[in-house]
Protein backbone atom coordinates (compact mmCIF):
# COMPACT_ATOMS: atom_id res chain seq x y z
CA UNK A 1 0.00 0.00 0.00
CA UNK A 2 1.26 3.43 -0.93
CA UNK A 3 1.54 5.41 2.28
CA UNK A 4 3.01 8.52 3.83
CA UNK A 5 3.17 8.80 7.60
CA UNK A 6 4.14 12.06 9.26
CA UNK A 7 5.51 12.47 12.78
CA UNK A 8 7.19 15.09 14.90
CA UNK A 9 4.39 17.56 15.43
CA UNK A 10 3.53 18.98 18.81
CA UNK A 11 3.32 22.07 20.99
CA UNK A 12 6.22 24.51 20.79
CA UNK A 13 6.77 28.01 22.10
CA UNK A 14 7.14 30.95 19.75
CA UNK A 15 10.71 31.12 18.51
CA UNK A 16 11.18 27.41 19.02
CA UNK A 17 12.01 24.62 16.59
CA UNK A 18 10.49 21.36 15.42
CA UNK A 19 11.56 18.71 12.94
CA UNK A 20 8.83 16.93 11.05
CA UNK A 21 9.47 13.55 9.49
CA UNK A 22 7.58 11.63 6.83
CA UNK A 23 8.06 7.92 6.24
CA UNK A 24 7.17 6.72 2.77
CA UNK A 25 6.28 3.15 1.86
CA UNK A 26 4.78 1.19 -1.00
CA UNK A 27 6.46 3.09 -3.82
CA UNK A 28 9.89 4.02 -5.16
CA UNK A 29 10.40 7.11 -3.01
CA UNK A 30 13.61 8.12 -4.75
CA UNK A 31 11.83 8.71 -8.05
CA UNK A 32 9.23 11.16 -6.78
CA UNK A 33 9.20 14.87 -6.08
CA UNK A 34 7.82 15.69 -2.66
CA UNK A 35 6.12 18.61 -0.96
CA UNK A 36 4.96 19.87 2.40
CA UNK A 37 1.54 21.52 2.52
CA UNK A 38 -0.21 22.93 5.57
CA UNK A 39 -3.68 23.95 6.68
CA UNK A 40 -4.09 26.38 9.53
CA UNK A 41 -7.22 26.12 11.71
CA UNK A 42 -10.23 27.38 9.79
CA UNK A 43 -8.09 28.28 6.78
CA UNK A 44 -7.38 26.87 3.36
CA UNK A 45 -4.49 24.86 2.00
CA UNK A 46 -1.08 26.53 1.88
CA UNK A 47 1.88 25.12 -0.02
CA UNK A 48 5.04 25.13 2.12
CA UNK A 49 7.97 23.58 0.29
CA UNK A 50 9.10 21.35 -2.59
CA UNK A 51 12.06 19.05 -3.13
CA UNK A 52 13.04 17.21 -6.30
CA UNK A 53 13.52 13.45 -6.37
CA UNK A 54 17.25 13.59 -5.70
CA UNK A 55 17.12 16.70 -3.56
CA UNK A 56 18.93 18.94 -6.01
CA UNK A 57 16.09 21.43 -6.42
CA UNK A 58 14.31 23.00 -3.47
CA UNK A 59 11.70 25.74 -3.23
CA UNK A 60 9.92 27.44 -0.33
CA UNK A 61 6.94 29.68 0.16
CA UNK A 62 8.14 33.22 0.83
CA UNK A 63 7.00 33.27 4.46
CA UNK A 64 9.05 30.13 5.21
CA UNK A 65 12.29 31.10 3.50
CA UNK A 66 15.17 31.26 5.94
CA UNK A 67 13.17 29.54 8.69
CA UNK A 68 12.20 26.16 7.21
CA UNK A 69 14.50 23.58 5.60
CA UNK A 70 13.24 20.66 3.56
CA UNK A 71 15.40 17.59 3.06
CA UNK A 72 15.14 13.95 2.17
CA UNK A 73 17.01 10.71 2.74
CA UNK A 74 16.23 8.40 -0.15
CA UNK A 75 18.08 5.53 1.51
CA UNK A 76 15.63 5.77 4.40
CA UNK A 77 12.55 6.61 2.27
CA UNK A 78 12.09 9.70 4.39
CA UNK A 79 11.23 13.37 3.97
CA UNK A 80 11.92 16.03 6.57
CA UNK A 81 10.97 19.58 7.42
CA UNK A 82 13.13 21.46 9.90
CA UNK A 83 11.18 24.42 11.22
CA UNK A 84 12.98 27.17 13.15
CA UNK A 85 11.89 30.52 14.56
CA UNK A 86 8.32 29.31 14.74
CA UNK A 87 5.50 31.82 14.96
CA UNK A 88 1.89 31.56 16.10
CA UNK A 89 0.83 31.76 12.46
CA UNK A 90 2.74 28.54 11.74
CA UNK A 91 0.14 26.64 13.76
CA UNK A 92 -1.37 24.16 11.32
CA UNK A 93 -1.76 20.59 10.22
CA UNK A 94 1.30 19.77 8.12
CA UNK A 95 0.95 17.25 5.32
CA UNK A 96 3.68 15.32 3.58
CA UNK A 97 2.68 14.97 -0.06
CA UNK A 98 3.87 13.14 -3.16
CA UNK A 99 3.83 14.93 -6.49
CA UNK A 100 2.95 13.29 -9.78
CA UNK A 101 2.49 15.13 -13.09
CA UNK A 102 2.38 18.37 -11.10
CA UNK A 103 -0.50 17.26 -8.93
CA UNK A 104 -0.23 15.97 -5.37
CA UNK A 105 -1.61 12.45 -5.62
CA UNK A 106 -0.68 10.98 -2.24
CA UNK A 107 -1.05 12.77 1.09
CA UNK A 108 -0.15 11.73 4.60
CA UNK A 109 -2.64 11.92 7.42
CA UNK A 110 -1.05 15.12 8.68
CA UNK A 111 0.76 16.10 11.86
CA UNK A 112 -0.41 18.95 14.08
CA UNK A 113 1.97 21.77 14.96
CA UNK A 114 0.84 24.23 17.61
CA UNK A 115 2.94 27.31 18.32
CA UNK A 116 1.85 28.89 21.59
CA UNK A 117 3.25 30.08 24.87
CA UNK B 1 3.79 34.93 -7.31
CA UNK B 2 0.79 33.60 -9.22
CA UNK B 3 -2.50 34.30 -7.47
CA UNK B 4 -5.35 31.83 -7.77
CA UNK B 5 -8.90 33.11 -7.31
CA UNK B 6 -11.83 30.74 -6.94
CA UNK B 7 -15.50 31.60 -7.31
CA UNK B 8 -17.88 31.36 -5.73
CA UNK B 9 -16.49 31.00 -2.22
CA UNK B 10 -19.47 28.81 -1.36
CA UNK B 11 -22.57 27.43 -2.99
CA UNK B 12 -25.65 25.50 -1.94
CA UNK B 13 -26.88 22.66 -4.10
CA UNK B 14 -29.04 19.58 -3.98
CA UNK B 15 -28.20 15.95 -4.62
CA UNK B 16 -28.41 15.36 -8.34
CA UNK B 17 -27.61 18.95 -9.31
CA UNK B 18 -24.92 19.81 -11.81
CA UNK B 19 -22.47 22.25 -10.25
CA UNK B 20 -19.64 24.22 -11.77
CA UNK B 21 -17.12 26.47 -10.15
CA UNK B 22 -14.21 28.40 -11.45
CA UNK B 23 -10.57 29.14 -10.76
CA UNK B 24 -8.70 32.05 -12.31
CA UNK B 25 -4.93 32.49 -12.38
CA UNK B 26 -3.32 35.92 -12.25
CA UNK B 27 -1.18 34.96 -15.27
CA UNK B 28 -1.17 32.18 -17.83
CA UNK B 29 -0.35 28.78 -16.36
CA UNK B 30 -1.02 26.73 -19.51
CA UNK B 31 -2.74 23.59 -18.21
CA UNK B 32 -0.75 23.30 -14.96
CA UNK B 33 -3.87 23.29 -12.82
CA UNK B 34 -5.03 20.74 -10.26
CA UNK B 35 -8.24 20.31 -8.30
CA UNK B 36 -8.55 18.82 -4.81
CA UNK B 37 -11.42 17.86 -2.55
CA UNK B 38 -11.06 18.46 1.17
CA UNK B 39 -13.32 17.12 3.90
CA UNK B 40 -12.99 17.98 7.61
CA UNK B 41 -10.48 15.78 9.40
CA UNK B 42 -9.29 14.11 6.22
CA UNK B 43 -6.34 14.57 3.93
CA UNK B 44 -6.98 16.34 0.62
CA UNK B 45 -7.83 14.19 -2.38
CA UNK B 46 -6.58 14.87 -5.90
CA UNK B 47 -9.48 14.92 -8.35
CA UNK B 48 -8.10 16.45 -11.54
CA UNK B 49 -4.54 17.12 -12.69
CA UNK B 50 -3.26 18.96 -15.74
CA UNK B 51 -6.57 20.85 -15.91
CA UNK B 52 -8.64 18.02 -17.34
CA UNK B 53 -7.09 14.64 -16.50
CA UNK B 54 -9.16 12.58 -14.10
CA UNK B 55 -7.12 11.06 -11.30
CA UNK B 56 -7.33 7.29 -11.05
CA UNK B 57 -10.24 6.15 -8.91
CA UNK B 58 -12.13 9.44 -9.08
CA UNK B 59 -15.73 9.10 -10.29
CA UNK B 60 -16.39 10.22 -13.85
CA UNK B 61 -19.01 12.75 -12.67
CA UNK B 62 -16.03 15.03 -11.96
CA UNK B 63 -14.54 16.88 -14.90
CA UNK B 64 -12.16 19.75 -15.41
CA UNK B 65 -11.54 22.13 -18.27
CA UNK B 66 -9.67 25.26 -19.19
CA UNK B 67 -6.23 26.52 -20.03
CA UNK B 68 -4.28 29.72 -19.74
CA UNK B 69 -5.92 31.65 -16.91
CA UNK B 70 -9.47 30.32 -16.63
CA UNK B 71 -10.45 26.90 -15.39
CA UNK B 72 -13.59 25.10 -14.28
CA UNK B 73 -14.44 22.05 -12.21
CA UNK B 74 -17.81 20.45 -12.82
CA UNK B 75 -19.72 17.76 -10.97
CA UNK B 76 -22.36 16.37 -13.29
CA UNK B 77 -24.68 14.95 -10.64
CA UNK B 78 -23.90 15.92 -7.08
CA UNK B 79 -23.78 13.02 -4.65
CA UNK B 80 -24.02 13.15 -0.84
CA UNK B 81 -20.32 12.39 -0.49
CA UNK B 82 -19.42 15.37 -2.69
CA UNK B 83 -20.32 17.97 -0.09
CA UNK B 84 -16.87 19.30 0.71
CA UNK B 85 -14.51 22.15 -0.04
CA UNK B 86 -12.73 22.21 -3.39
CA UNK B 87 -9.38 23.85 -4.03
CA UNK B 88 -7.50 24.59 -7.21
CA UNK B 89 -3.70 24.72 -7.28
CA UNK B 90 -1.27 25.82 -9.94
CA UNK B 91 1.85 23.76 -10.56
CA UNK B 92 3.25 26.03 -13.29
CA UNK B 93 5.75 27.67 -10.98
CA UNK B 94 6.73 27.97 -7.35
CA UNK B 95 5.26 28.92 -4.99
CA UNK B 96 2.65 26.36 -5.96
CA UNK B 97 -0.28 28.50 -4.88
CA UNK B 98 -3.76 27.27 -3.96
CA UNK B 99 -7.01 29.08 -4.42
CA UNK B 100 -9.01 30.02 -1.34
CA UNK B 101 -11.52 27.21 -1.88
CA UNK B 102 -15.17 26.73 -2.82
CA UNK B 103 -17.37 25.13 -0.17
CA UNK B 104 -20.24 23.05 -1.51
CA UNK B 105 -23.08 22.84 0.99
CA UNK B 106 -26.36 20.98 1.08
CA UNK B 107 -29.35 23.04 0.00
Short mmCIF file of N, CA, C and O in Angstrom, two decimals, chain A residues 3-111:
data_model
loop_
_atom_site.label_atom_id
_atom_site.label_comp_id
_atom_site.label_asym_id
_atom_site.label_seq_id
_atom_site.Cartn_x
_atom_site.Cartn_y
_atom_site.Cartn_z
N UNK A 3 1.85 4.73 1.04
CA UNK A 3 1.54 5.41 2.28
C UNK A 3 2.59 6.43 2.65
O UNK A 3 3.79 6.23 2.38
N UNK A 4 2.13 7.51 3.24
CA UNK A 4 3.01 8.52 3.83
C UNK A 4 2.56 8.72 5.27
O UNK A 4 1.38 8.94 5.51
N UNK A 5 3.51 8.66 6.19
CA UNK A 5 3.17 8.80 7.60
C UNK A 5 4.06 9.87 8.22
O UNK A 5 5.28 9.71 8.31
N UNK A 6 3.41 10.96 8.65
CA UNK A 6 4.14 12.06 9.26
C UNK A 6 4.28 11.85 10.77
O UNK A 6 3.45 11.17 11.40
N UNK A 7 5.30 12.47 11.33
CA UNK A 7 5.51 12.47 12.78
C UNK A 7 6.31 13.71 13.14
O UNK A 7 6.85 14.40 12.26
N UNK A 8 6.35 13.99 14.43
CA UNK A 8 7.19 15.09 14.90
C UNK A 8 6.45 16.35 15.29
O UNK A 8 7.06 17.31 15.76
N UNK A 9 5.15 16.38 15.05
CA UNK A 9 4.39 17.56 15.43
C UNK A 9 4.24 17.66 16.93
O UNK A 9 4.59 16.74 17.67
N UNK A 10 3.74 18.79 17.39
CA UNK A 10 3.53 18.98 18.81
C UNK A 10 3.38 20.44 19.17
O UNK A 10 3.22 21.29 18.30
N UNK A 11 3.44 20.71 20.47
CA UNK A 11 3.32 22.07 20.99
C UNK A 11 4.72 22.65 21.18
O UNK A 11 5.58 22.01 21.81
N UNK A 12 4.91 23.85 20.66
CA UNK A 12 6.22 24.51 20.79
C UNK A 12 5.99 25.99 21.05
O UNK A 12 4.99 26.57 20.59
N UNK A 13 6.89 26.58 21.81
CA UNK A 13 6.77 28.01 22.10
C UNK A 13 7.21 28.85 20.90
O UNK A 13 8.03 28.39 20.08
N UNK A 14 6.68 30.06 20.81
CA UNK A 14 7.14 30.95 19.75
C UNK A 14 8.65 31.11 19.79
O UNK A 14 9.25 31.25 20.87
N UNK A 15 9.26 31.05 18.61
CA UNK A 15 10.71 31.12 18.51
C UNK A 15 11.39 29.77 18.58
O UNK A 15 12.60 29.66 18.32
N UNK A 16 10.63 28.75 18.89
CA UNK A 16 11.18 27.41 19.02
C UNK A 16 11.33 26.70 17.68
O UNK A 16 11.07 27.27 16.62
N UNK A 17 11.75 25.43 17.77
CA UNK A 17 12.01 24.62 16.59
C UNK A 17 11.32 23.27 16.68
O UNK A 17 11.07 22.77 17.78
N UNK A 18 11.02 22.72 15.53
CA UNK A 18 10.49 21.36 15.42
C UNK A 18 11.04 20.75 14.14
O UNK A 18 11.28 21.46 13.17
N UNK A 19 11.18 19.43 14.15
CA UNK A 19 11.56 18.71 12.94
C UNK A 19 10.48 17.69 12.64
O UNK A 19 10.25 16.78 13.43
N UNK A 20 9.83 17.88 11.50
CA UNK A 20 8.83 16.93 11.05
C UNK A 20 9.50 15.86 10.19
O UNK A 20 10.42 16.16 9.43
N UNK A 21 8.99 14.64 10.31
CA UNK A 21 9.47 13.55 9.49
C UNK A 21 8.30 12.93 8.75
O UNK A 21 7.15 13.00 9.20
N UNK A 22 8.60 12.32 7.63
CA UNK A 22 7.58 11.63 6.83
C UNK A 22 8.19 10.34 6.31
O UNK A 22 9.18 10.37 5.59
N UNK A 23 7.58 9.23 6.69
CA UNK A 23 8.06 7.92 6.24
C UNK A 23 7.20 7.46 5.07
O UNK A 23 5.97 7.37 5.19
N UNK A 24 7.86 7.16 3.98
CA UNK A 24 7.17 6.72 2.77
C UNK A 24 7.29 5.21 2.62
O UNK A 24 8.34 4.62 2.94
N UNK A 25 6.25 4.60 2.11
CA UNK A 25 6.28 3.15 1.86
C UNK A 25 5.35 2.82 0.71
O UNK A 25 4.43 3.56 0.38
N UNK A 26 5.64 1.68 0.07
CA UNK A 26 4.78 1.19 -1.00
C UNK A 26 5.07 1.74 -2.37
O UNK A 26 4.34 1.43 -3.33
N UNK A 27 6.09 2.57 -2.50
CA UNK A 27 6.46 3.09 -3.82
C UNK A 27 7.95 3.44 -3.83
O UNK A 27 8.58 3.50 -2.78
N UNK A 28 8.48 3.68 -5.02
CA UNK A 28 9.89 4.02 -5.16
C UNK A 28 10.09 5.49 -4.81
O UNK A 28 10.06 6.37 -5.66
N UNK A 29 10.31 5.73 -3.54
CA UNK A 29 10.40 7.11 -3.01
C UNK A 29 11.42 7.94 -3.77
O UNK A 29 11.18 9.13 -4.04
N UNK A 30 12.53 7.34 -4.16
CA UNK A 30 13.61 8.12 -4.75
C UNK A 30 13.33 8.59 -6.16
O UNK A 30 14.17 9.27 -6.77
N UNK A 31 12.17 8.25 -6.71
CA UNK A 31 11.83 8.71 -8.05
C UNK A 31 10.76 9.80 -8.05
O UNK A 31 10.35 10.27 -9.11
N UNK A 32 10.32 10.20 -6.87
CA UNK A 32 9.23 11.16 -6.78
C UNK A 32 9.65 12.49 -6.15
O UNK A 32 10.41 12.52 -5.18
N UNK A 33 9.10 13.58 -6.72
CA UNK A 33 9.20 14.87 -6.08
C UNK A 33 8.25 14.89 -4.89
O UNK A 33 7.20 14.24 -4.92
N UNK A 34 8.62 15.65 -3.88
CA UNK A 34 7.82 15.69 -2.66
C UNK A 34 7.57 17.13 -2.22
O UNK A 34 8.31 18.05 -2.57
N UNK A 35 6.51 17.29 -1.46
CA UNK A 35 6.12 18.61 -0.96
C UNK A 35 5.68 18.53 0.50
O UNK A 35 5.32 17.45 0.99
N UNK A 36 5.68 19.67 1.14
CA UNK A 36 4.96 19.87 2.40
C UNK A 36 3.88 20.91 2.14
O UNK A 36 4.14 21.92 1.50
N UNK A 37 2.70 20.62 2.65
CA UNK A 37 1.54 21.52 2.52
C UNK A 37 0.92 21.63 3.91
O UNK A 37 0.91 20.66 4.67
N UNK A 38 0.40 22.78 4.26
CA UNK A 38 -0.21 22.93 5.57
C UNK A 38 -1.59 23.54 5.48
O UNK A 38 -1.96 24.16 4.48
N UNK A 39 -2.36 23.33 6.55
CA UNK A 39 -3.68 23.95 6.68
C UNK A 39 -3.83 24.46 8.10
O UNK A 39 -3.88 23.67 9.06
N UNK A 40 -3.87 25.77 8.23
CA UNK A 40 -4.09 26.38 9.53
C UNK A 40 -5.55 26.21 9.94
O UNK A 40 -6.42 26.03 9.08
N UNK A 41 -5.84 26.29 11.24
CA UNK A 41 -7.22 26.12 11.71
C UNK A 41 -8.18 27.09 11.03
O UNK A 41 -7.95 28.31 11.03
N UNK A 42 -9.23 26.55 10.43
CA UNK A 42 -10.23 27.38 9.79
C UNK A 42 -9.80 28.04 8.49
O UNK A 42 -10.53 28.88 7.94
N UNK A 43 -8.64 27.66 8.00
CA UNK A 43 -8.09 28.28 6.78
C UNK A 43 -7.98 27.25 5.66
O UNK A 43 -8.26 26.07 5.84
N UNK A 44 -7.55 27.73 4.50
CA UNK A 44 -7.38 26.87 3.36
C UNK A 44 -6.02 26.21 3.31
O UNK A 44 -5.21 26.31 4.24
N UNK A 45 -5.77 25.53 2.20
CA UNK A 45 -4.49 24.86 2.00
C UNK A 45 -3.41 25.87 1.64
O UNK A 45 -3.65 26.79 0.86
N UNK A 46 -2.21 25.66 2.18
CA UNK A 46 -1.08 26.53 1.88
C UNK A 46 0.13 25.66 1.56
O UNK A 46 0.57 24.86 2.38
N UNK A 47 0.68 25.84 0.36
CA UNK A 47 1.88 25.12 -0.02
C UNK A 47 3.07 25.66 0.78
O UNK A 47 3.20 26.87 0.97
N UNK A 48 3.92 24.75 1.26
CA UNK A 48 5.04 25.13 2.12
C UNK A 48 6.38 25.01 1.40
O UNK A 48 7.17 25.96 1.36
N UNK A 49 6.64 23.82 0.83
CA UNK A 49 7.97 23.58 0.29
C UNK A 49 7.95 22.41 -0.68
O UNK A 49 7.06 21.55 -0.62
N UNK A 50 8.95 22.38 -1.56
CA UNK A 50 9.10 21.35 -2.59
C UNK A 50 10.55 20.89 -2.63
O UNK A 50 11.47 21.69 -2.44
N UNK A 51 10.72 19.58 -2.91
CA UNK A 51 12.06 19.05 -3.13
C UNK A 51 12.01 18.05 -4.28
O UNK A 51 11.09 17.24 -4.36
N UNK A 52 12.98 18.13 -5.17
CA UNK A 52 13.04 17.21 -6.30
C UNK A 52 13.44 15.81 -5.83
O UNK A 52 13.81 15.61 -4.68
N UNK A 53 13.35 14.86 -6.75
CA UNK A 53 13.52 13.45 -6.37
C UNK A 53 14.90 13.16 -5.76
O UNK A 53 15.01 12.34 -4.85
N UNK A 54 15.91 13.84 -6.24
CA UNK A 54 17.25 13.59 -5.70
C UNK A 54 17.69 14.68 -4.71
O UNK A 54 18.81 14.65 -4.21
N UNK A 55 16.81 15.66 -4.52
CA UNK A 55 17.12 16.70 -3.56
C UNK A 55 17.89 17.88 -4.13
O UNK A 55 18.26 18.79 -3.39
N UNK A 56 18.11 17.89 -5.42
CA UNK A 56 18.93 18.94 -6.01
C UNK A 56 18.20 20.25 -6.21
O UNK A 56 18.83 21.30 -6.34
N UNK A 57 16.89 20.22 -6.24
CA UNK A 57 16.09 21.43 -6.42
C UNK A 57 15.13 21.56 -5.26
O UNK A 57 14.40 20.62 -4.94
N UNK A 58 15.13 22.73 -4.65
CA UNK A 58 14.31 23.00 -3.47
C UNK A 58 13.66 24.37 -3.62
O UNK A 58 14.29 25.32 -4.12
N UNK A 59 12.42 24.45 -3.22
CA UNK A 59 11.70 25.74 -3.23
C UNK A 59 10.92 25.89 -1.93
O UNK A 59 10.50 24.89 -1.33
N UNK A 60 10.69 27.13 -1.53
CA UNK A 60 9.92 27.44 -0.33
C UNK A 60 8.91 28.55 -0.61
O UNK A 60 9.14 29.42 -1.47
N UNK A 61 7.82 28.53 0.14
CA UNK A 61 6.94 29.68 0.16
C UNK A 61 7.70 30.84 0.81
O UNK A 61 8.56 30.64 1.68
N UNK A 62 7.38 32.05 0.38
CA UNK A 62 8.14 33.22 0.83
C UNK A 62 8.18 33.34 2.35
O UNK A 62 9.22 33.68 2.93
N UNK A 63 7.06 33.06 3.01
CA UNK A 63 7.00 33.27 4.46
C UNK A 63 7.80 32.22 5.24
O UNK A 63 8.02 32.37 6.44
N UNK A 64 8.26 31.17 4.57
CA UNK A 64 9.05 30.13 5.21
C UNK A 64 10.54 30.22 4.90
O UNK A 64 11.35 29.57 5.57
N UNK A 65 10.88 31.01 3.89
CA UNK A 65 12.29 31.10 3.50
C UNK A 65 13.14 31.58 4.66
O UNK A 65 12.80 32.54 5.35
N UNK A 66 14.25 30.90 4.87
CA UNK A 66 15.17 31.26 5.94
C UNK A 66 14.80 30.68 7.29
O UNK A 66 15.62 30.73 8.22
N UNK A 67 13.60 30.14 7.41
CA UNK A 67 13.17 29.54 8.69
C UNK A 67 12.97 28.03 8.57
O UNK A 67 13.23 27.30 9.52
N UNK A 68 12.49 27.57 7.42
CA UNK A 68 12.20 26.16 7.21
C UNK A 68 13.25 25.57 6.26
O UNK A 68 13.71 26.24 5.33
N UNK A 69 13.58 24.29 6.49
CA UNK A 69 14.50 23.58 5.60
C UNK A 69 13.92 22.21 5.28
O UNK A 69 13.65 21.41 6.19
N UNK A 70 13.71 21.96 4.00
CA UNK A 70 13.24 20.66 3.56
C UNK A 70 14.44 19.80 3.18
O UNK A 70 15.44 20.31 2.66
N UNK A 71 14.34 18.51 3.45
CA UNK A 71 15.40 17.59 3.06
C UNK A 71 14.81 16.20 2.90
O UNK A 71 13.67 15.96 3.30
N UNK A 72 15.59 15.32 2.33
CA UNK A 72 15.14 13.95 2.17
C UNK A 72 16.32 13.00 2.27
O UNK A 72 17.47 13.38 1.99
N UNK A 73 16.01 11.78 2.68
CA UNK A 73 17.01 10.71 2.74
C UNK A 73 16.42 9.54 1.95
O UNK A 73 15.58 8.81 2.47
N UNK A 74 16.82 9.43 0.71
CA UNK A 74 16.23 8.40 -0.15
C UNK A 74 16.58 6.99 0.32
O UNK A 74 15.83 6.05 0.08
N UNK A 75 17.70 6.84 0.99
CA UNK A 75 18.08 5.53 1.51
C UNK A 75 17.13 5.08 2.63
O UNK A 75 16.93 3.89 2.85
N UNK A 76 16.55 6.07 3.30
CA UNK A 76 15.63 5.77 4.40
C UNK A 76 14.17 6.01 4.01
O UNK A 76 13.28 5.91 4.87
N UNK A 77 13.93 6.34 2.74
CA UNK A 77 12.55 6.61 2.27
C UNK A 77 11.87 7.65 3.16
O UNK A 77 10.70 7.49 3.55
N UNK A 78 12.59 8.71 3.44
CA UNK A 78 12.09 9.70 4.39
C UNK A 78 12.24 11.12 3.89
O UNK A 78 13.21 11.47 3.23
N UNK A 79 11.26 11.93 4.26
CA UNK A 79 11.23 13.37 3.97
C UNK A 79 11.20 14.10 5.30
O UNK A 79 10.61 13.62 6.27
N UNK A 80 11.83 15.27 5.32
CA UNK A 80 11.92 16.03 6.57
C UNK A 80 11.58 17.50 6.34
O UNK A 80 11.71 18.02 5.23
N UNK A 81 11.16 18.14 7.43
CA UNK A 81 10.97 19.58 7.42
C UNK A 81 11.47 20.12 8.76
O UNK A 81 10.86 19.87 9.79
N UNK A 82 12.60 20.81 8.71
CA UNK A 82 13.13 21.46 9.90
C UNK A 82 12.53 22.85 9.98
O UNK A 82 12.67 23.64 9.03
N UNK A 83 11.86 23.13 11.07
CA UNK A 83 11.18 24.42 11.22
C UNK A 83 11.79 25.17 12.40
O UNK A 83 11.74 24.68 13.54
N UNK A 84 12.36 26.33 12.13
CA UNK A 84 12.98 27.17 13.15
C UNK A 84 12.23 28.48 13.27
O UNK A 84 11.43 28.84 12.39
N UNK A 85 12.50 29.20 14.35
CA UNK A 85 11.89 30.52 14.56
C UNK A 85 10.38 30.48 14.35
O UNK A 85 9.81 31.32 13.65
N UNK A 86 9.75 29.52 14.96
CA UNK A 86 8.32 29.31 14.74
C UNK A 86 7.50 30.45 15.32
O UNK A 86 7.83 31.03 16.36
N UNK A 87 6.41 30.74 14.60
CA UNK A 87 5.50 31.82 14.96
C UNK A 87 4.11 31.25 15.19
O UNK A 87 3.79 30.16 14.71
N UNK A 88 3.26 32.01 15.85
CA UNK A 88 1.89 31.56 16.10
C UNK A 88 1.19 31.22 14.78
O UNK A 88 0.41 30.26 14.71
N UNK A 89 1.49 31.98 13.75
CA UNK A 89 0.83 31.76 12.46
C UNK A 89 1.31 30.51 11.73
O UNK A 89 0.78 30.16 10.68
N UNK A 90 2.31 29.82 12.29
CA UNK A 90 2.74 28.54 11.74
C UNK A 90 1.91 27.39 12.29
O UNK A 90 2.08 26.24 11.86
N UNK A 91 1.02 27.68 13.22
CA UNK A 91 0.14 26.64 13.76
C UNK A 91 -0.74 26.09 12.65
O UNK A 91 -1.45 26.84 11.97
N UNK A 92 -0.67 24.77 12.45
CA UNK A 92 -1.37 24.16 11.32
C UNK A 92 -1.22 22.64 11.37
O UNK A 92 -0.40 22.11 12.13
N UNK A 93 -2.00 21.99 10.54
CA UNK A 93 -1.76 20.59 10.22
C UNK A 93 -0.79 20.58 9.03
O UNK A 93 -1.03 21.26 8.02
N UNK A 94 0.29 19.85 9.17
CA UNK A 94 1.30 19.77 8.12
C UNK A 94 1.20 18.41 7.43
O UNK A 94 1.24 17.37 8.09
N UNK A 95 1.07 18.46 6.11
CA UNK A 95 0.95 17.25 5.32
C UNK A 95 2.22 17.03 4.49
O UNK A 95 2.72 17.95 3.83
N UNK A 96 2.66 15.81 4.50
CA UNK A 96 3.68 15.32 3.58
C UNK A 96 2.95 14.89 2.32
O UNK A 96 1.87 14.24 2.42
N UNK A 97 3.46 15.19 1.14
CA UNK A 97 2.68 14.97 -0.06
C UNK A 97 3.55 14.62 -1.25
O UNK A 97 4.56 15.29 -1.50
N UNK A 98 3.15 13.59 -1.98
CA UNK A 98 3.87 13.14 -3.16
C UNK A 98 3.34 13.83 -4.41
O UNK A 98 2.12 13.97 -4.58
N UNK A 99 4.22 14.24 -5.27
CA UNK A 99 3.83 14.93 -6.49
C UNK A 99 3.95 14.01 -7.69
O UNK A 99 4.92 13.28 -7.85
N UNK A 100 2.93 14.07 -8.54
CA UNK A 100 2.95 13.29 -9.78
C UNK A 100 2.30 14.12 -10.87
O UNK A 100 1.16 14.58 -10.70
N UNK A 101 2.98 14.31 -11.98
CA UNK A 101 2.49 15.13 -13.09
C UNK A 101 2.02 16.51 -12.61
O UNK A 101 1.05 17.06 -13.12
N UNK A 102 2.71 17.04 -11.60
CA UNK A 102 2.38 18.37 -11.10
C UNK A 102 1.31 18.39 -10.04
O UNK A 102 1.19 19.37 -9.29
N UNK A 103 0.53 17.33 -9.97
CA UNK A 103 -0.50 17.26 -8.93
C UNK A 103 0.00 16.47 -7.73
O UNK A 103 0.93 15.68 -7.83
N UNK A 104 -0.61 16.70 -6.58
CA UNK A 104 -0.23 15.97 -5.37
C UNK A 104 -1.19 14.81 -5.23
O UNK A 104 -2.36 14.99 -4.87
N UNK A 105 -0.70 13.59 -5.53
CA UNK A 105 -1.61 12.45 -5.62
C UNK A 105 -1.68 11.63 -4.34
O UNK A 105 -2.65 10.90 -4.13
N UNK A 106 -0.67 11.72 -3.50
CA UNK A 106 -0.68 10.98 -2.24
C UNK A 106 -0.37 11.95 -1.11
O UNK A 106 0.61 12.70 -1.17
N UNK A 107 -1.20 11.90 -0.07
CA UNK A 107 -1.05 12.77 1.09
C UNK A 107 -0.92 11.90 2.35
O UNK A 107 -1.56 10.86 2.45
N UNK A 108 -0.16 12.37 3.30
CA UNK A 108 -0.15 11.73 4.60
C UNK A 108 -1.39 12.12 5.38
O UNK A 108 -2.24 12.87 4.89
N UNK A 109 -1.48 11.61 6.59
CA UNK A 109 -2.64 11.92 7.42
C UNK A 109 -2.50 13.26 8.12
O UNK A 109 -3.46 13.79 8.67
N UNK A 110 -1.31 13.81 8.09
CA UNK A 110 -1.05 15.12 8.68
C UNK A 110 -0.53 15.02 10.10
O UNK A 110 -0.85 14.09 10.84
N UNK A 111 0.28 15.99 10.49
CA UNK A 111 0.76 16.10 11.86
C UNK A 111 0.51 17.52 12.34
O UNK A 111 0.71 18.48 11.58
#
